[in-house]
Protein backbone atom coordinates (compact mmCIF):
# COMPACT_ATOMS: atom_id res chain seq x y z
CA MET A 1 -188.21 79.88 344.46
CA ARG A 2 -187.61 83.16 346.30
CA VAL A 3 -186.99 83.40 350.01
CA ASP A 4 -189.81 84.53 352.32
CA TYR A 5 -187.82 86.42 354.94
CA ASN A 6 -190.69 86.51 357.44
CA THR A 7 -190.97 82.73 357.41
CA LEU A 8 -187.18 82.32 357.43
CA THR A 9 -186.89 84.62 360.46
CA LYS A 10 -189.54 82.68 362.38
CA THR A 11 -187.97 79.33 361.47
CA LEU A 12 -184.48 80.39 362.51
CA ARG A 13 -185.80 81.94 365.72
CA ALA A 14 -187.45 78.63 366.63
CA LEU A 15 -184.41 76.52 365.68
CA THR A 16 -181.80 78.65 367.43
CA GLU A 17 -183.60 79.88 370.55
CA GLY A 18 -181.28 79.75 373.55
CA GLU A 19 -178.25 78.54 371.58
CA THR A 20 -175.01 80.50 372.09
CA ASP A 21 -172.46 78.28 370.32
CA ALA A 22 -171.39 80.17 367.21
CA VAL A 23 -170.58 77.09 365.11
CA ALA A 24 -173.92 75.43 365.90
CA LEU A 25 -175.70 78.64 364.94
CA MET A 26 -173.67 78.99 361.74
CA ALA A 27 -174.49 75.44 360.66
CA THR A 28 -178.21 75.97 361.20
CA VAL A 29 -178.31 79.36 359.47
CA ALA A 30 -176.26 78.15 356.49
CA CYS A 31 -178.60 75.20 355.94
CA GLU A 32 -181.86 77.10 356.30
CA VAL A 33 -180.81 80.08 354.19
CA HIS A 34 -179.25 77.94 351.45
CA HIS A 35 -182.41 75.94 350.92
CA SER A 36 -184.71 78.98 351.04
CA ASP A 37 -183.89 80.45 347.61
CA ASP A 38 -182.79 79.13 344.22
CA ARG A 39 -180.40 82.08 343.77
CA PHE A 40 -178.18 80.85 346.61
CA ASP A 41 -175.55 78.63 344.97
CA TRP A 42 -173.08 78.60 347.89
CA THR A 43 -174.06 79.70 351.36
CA GLY A 44 -171.75 79.66 354.34
CA PHE A 45 -169.57 81.22 356.96
CA TYR A 46 -165.94 82.14 357.23
CA ARG A 47 -164.88 82.37 360.87
CA VAL A 48 -162.31 84.71 362.42
CA THR A 49 -159.75 82.23 363.76
CA GLU A 50 -156.81 84.55 364.34
CA PRO A 51 -156.11 88.25 363.77
CA GLU A 52 -156.86 89.32 360.19
CA LEU A 53 -157.68 85.76 359.08
CA LEU A 54 -160.86 83.93 358.10
CA LYS A 55 -161.17 80.16 357.86
CA ILE A 56 -164.05 78.23 356.38
CA GLY A 57 -166.92 77.37 358.67
CA PRO A 58 -170.23 75.61 358.16
CA TYR A 59 -171.55 75.89 354.61
CA GLN A 60 -173.85 74.42 351.96
CA GLY A 61 -172.75 73.98 348.34
CA GLY A 62 -169.50 73.05 346.65
CA HIS A 63 -166.07 73.47 348.19
CA GLY A 64 -165.12 76.91 349.46
CA CYS A 65 -161.75 78.51 350.02
CA LEU A 66 -160.16 77.22 353.22
CA VAL A 67 -158.42 80.45 354.27
CA ILE A 68 -159.11 84.08 353.38
CA PRO A 69 -156.99 86.94 354.73
CA PHE A 70 -158.88 90.13 355.68
CA ALA A 71 -156.81 91.86 352.99
CA ARG A 72 -158.26 89.81 350.10
CA GLY A 73 -161.56 89.29 348.35
CA VAL A 74 -165.15 90.18 349.08
CA CYS A 75 -165.19 88.22 352.35
CA GLY A 76 -162.00 89.90 353.48
CA ALA A 77 -163.47 93.32 352.69
CA ALA A 78 -166.57 92.58 354.80
CA ALA A 79 -164.41 91.42 357.71
CA ARG A 80 -161.94 94.30 357.38
CA THR A 81 -164.54 97.10 357.11
CA GLY A 82 -167.39 95.59 359.13
CA GLU A 83 -169.69 96.55 356.26
CA ILE A 84 -171.97 94.52 354.00
CA GLN A 85 -170.53 93.82 350.55
CA LEU A 86 -173.18 93.63 347.82
CA VAL A 87 -171.37 92.70 344.60
CA ALA A 88 -173.40 92.50 341.39
CA ASP A 89 -170.45 91.29 339.29
CA VAL A 90 -167.57 89.54 341.06
CA GLU A 91 -165.31 90.03 338.01
CA ALA A 92 -165.53 93.79 338.58
CA PHE A 93 -164.51 93.51 342.26
CA GLU A 94 -160.80 94.23 342.55
CA GLY A 95 -159.06 91.40 344.39
CA HIS A 96 -161.98 88.96 344.08
CA ILE A 97 -160.96 85.43 345.05
CA ALA A 98 -162.54 82.85 342.74
CA CYS A 99 -163.23 79.98 345.12
CA ALA A 100 -165.72 78.69 342.53
CA SER A 101 -165.51 79.60 338.86
CA SER A 102 -169.32 79.56 338.58
CA THR A 103 -169.83 82.50 340.98
CA ARG A 104 -171.15 85.61 339.25
CA SER A 105 -172.45 87.73 342.16
CA GLU A 106 -171.96 87.76 345.90
CA LEU A 107 -173.43 89.10 349.13
CA VAL A 108 -171.23 89.05 352.24
CA LEU A 109 -172.33 90.23 355.67
CA PRO A 110 -170.17 90.65 358.77
CA VAL A 111 -171.39 88.56 361.71
CA PHE A 112 -171.17 90.02 365.18
CA GLY A 113 -171.68 88.11 368.41
CA LEU A 114 -171.72 88.92 372.09
CA ASN A 115 -170.35 92.41 372.82
CA GLN A 116 -170.28 93.15 369.07
CA ARG A 117 -167.22 90.92 368.59
CA LEU A 118 -166.64 90.01 364.92
CA LEU A 119 -167.22 86.24 364.67
CA GLY A 120 -166.80 86.05 360.91
CA VAL A 121 -168.72 86.70 357.72
CA PHE A 122 -171.77 85.14 356.08
CA ASP A 123 -171.14 84.60 352.37
CA LEU A 124 -173.81 84.00 349.74
CA ASP A 125 -172.70 83.27 346.18
CA SER A 126 -174.87 83.02 343.10
CA ASP A 127 -174.17 81.67 339.64
CA GLN A 128 -176.50 84.44 338.38
CA PRO A 129 -175.21 87.99 337.79
CA ASP A 130 -176.69 90.73 339.99
CA ALA A 131 -178.63 88.13 342.00
CA PHE A 132 -178.81 89.99 345.32
CA THR A 133 -180.68 93.12 346.34
CA GLN A 134 -180.45 95.63 349.17
CA ALA A 135 -183.63 94.01 350.53
CA ASP A 136 -181.74 90.70 350.80
CA ALA A 137 -178.88 92.46 352.59
CA ASP A 138 -181.21 94.24 355.03
CA ALA A 139 -183.25 91.14 355.85
CA LEU A 140 -180.20 88.94 356.36
CA LYS A 141 -178.48 91.59 358.48
CA SER A 142 -181.51 91.63 360.78
CA ILE A 143 -181.62 87.82 360.98
CA LEU A 144 -177.90 87.55 361.75
CA ALA A 145 -178.10 90.25 364.43
CA GLU A 146 -180.90 88.39 366.19
CA VAL A 147 -179.46 84.88 365.86
CA PHE A 148 -175.89 85.76 366.89
CA ALA A 149 -176.59 88.45 369.53
CA GLN A 150 -175.56 86.14 372.39
CA ALA A 151 -173.08 83.97 370.47
CA ALA A 152 -169.63 83.50 371.95
């Protein structure tokens, strides 16, 4: 099953309308996105909890890493640079943190809230190599921007 981003956008818009609590939004997005596509093996958020540090937030799938410094891994790179990380082969990513040994590819998007403050990152892992496309990145970036625009 492949995600239909138009339907996913409409569903998330309906579920999150008027909500500004970042954790509530993260929980809803993680659940809906995770169940929308068979490629998504682990889907969740790492929240900025102190300077240069991410801690696990709402997610779907097996256990994730509890703490990720901005200086390490794909999630850290997305938080540090503010740029989407589209990684076809996690083994080829220098400094990759193997939270799950089954992960083969990863897509991580920075998440910005009210006043463009970095709230955290949205991490999608797949047990398939090269599972994510630029189209996935673009669609999810648009969804996150809409859902979290007013999040505090």
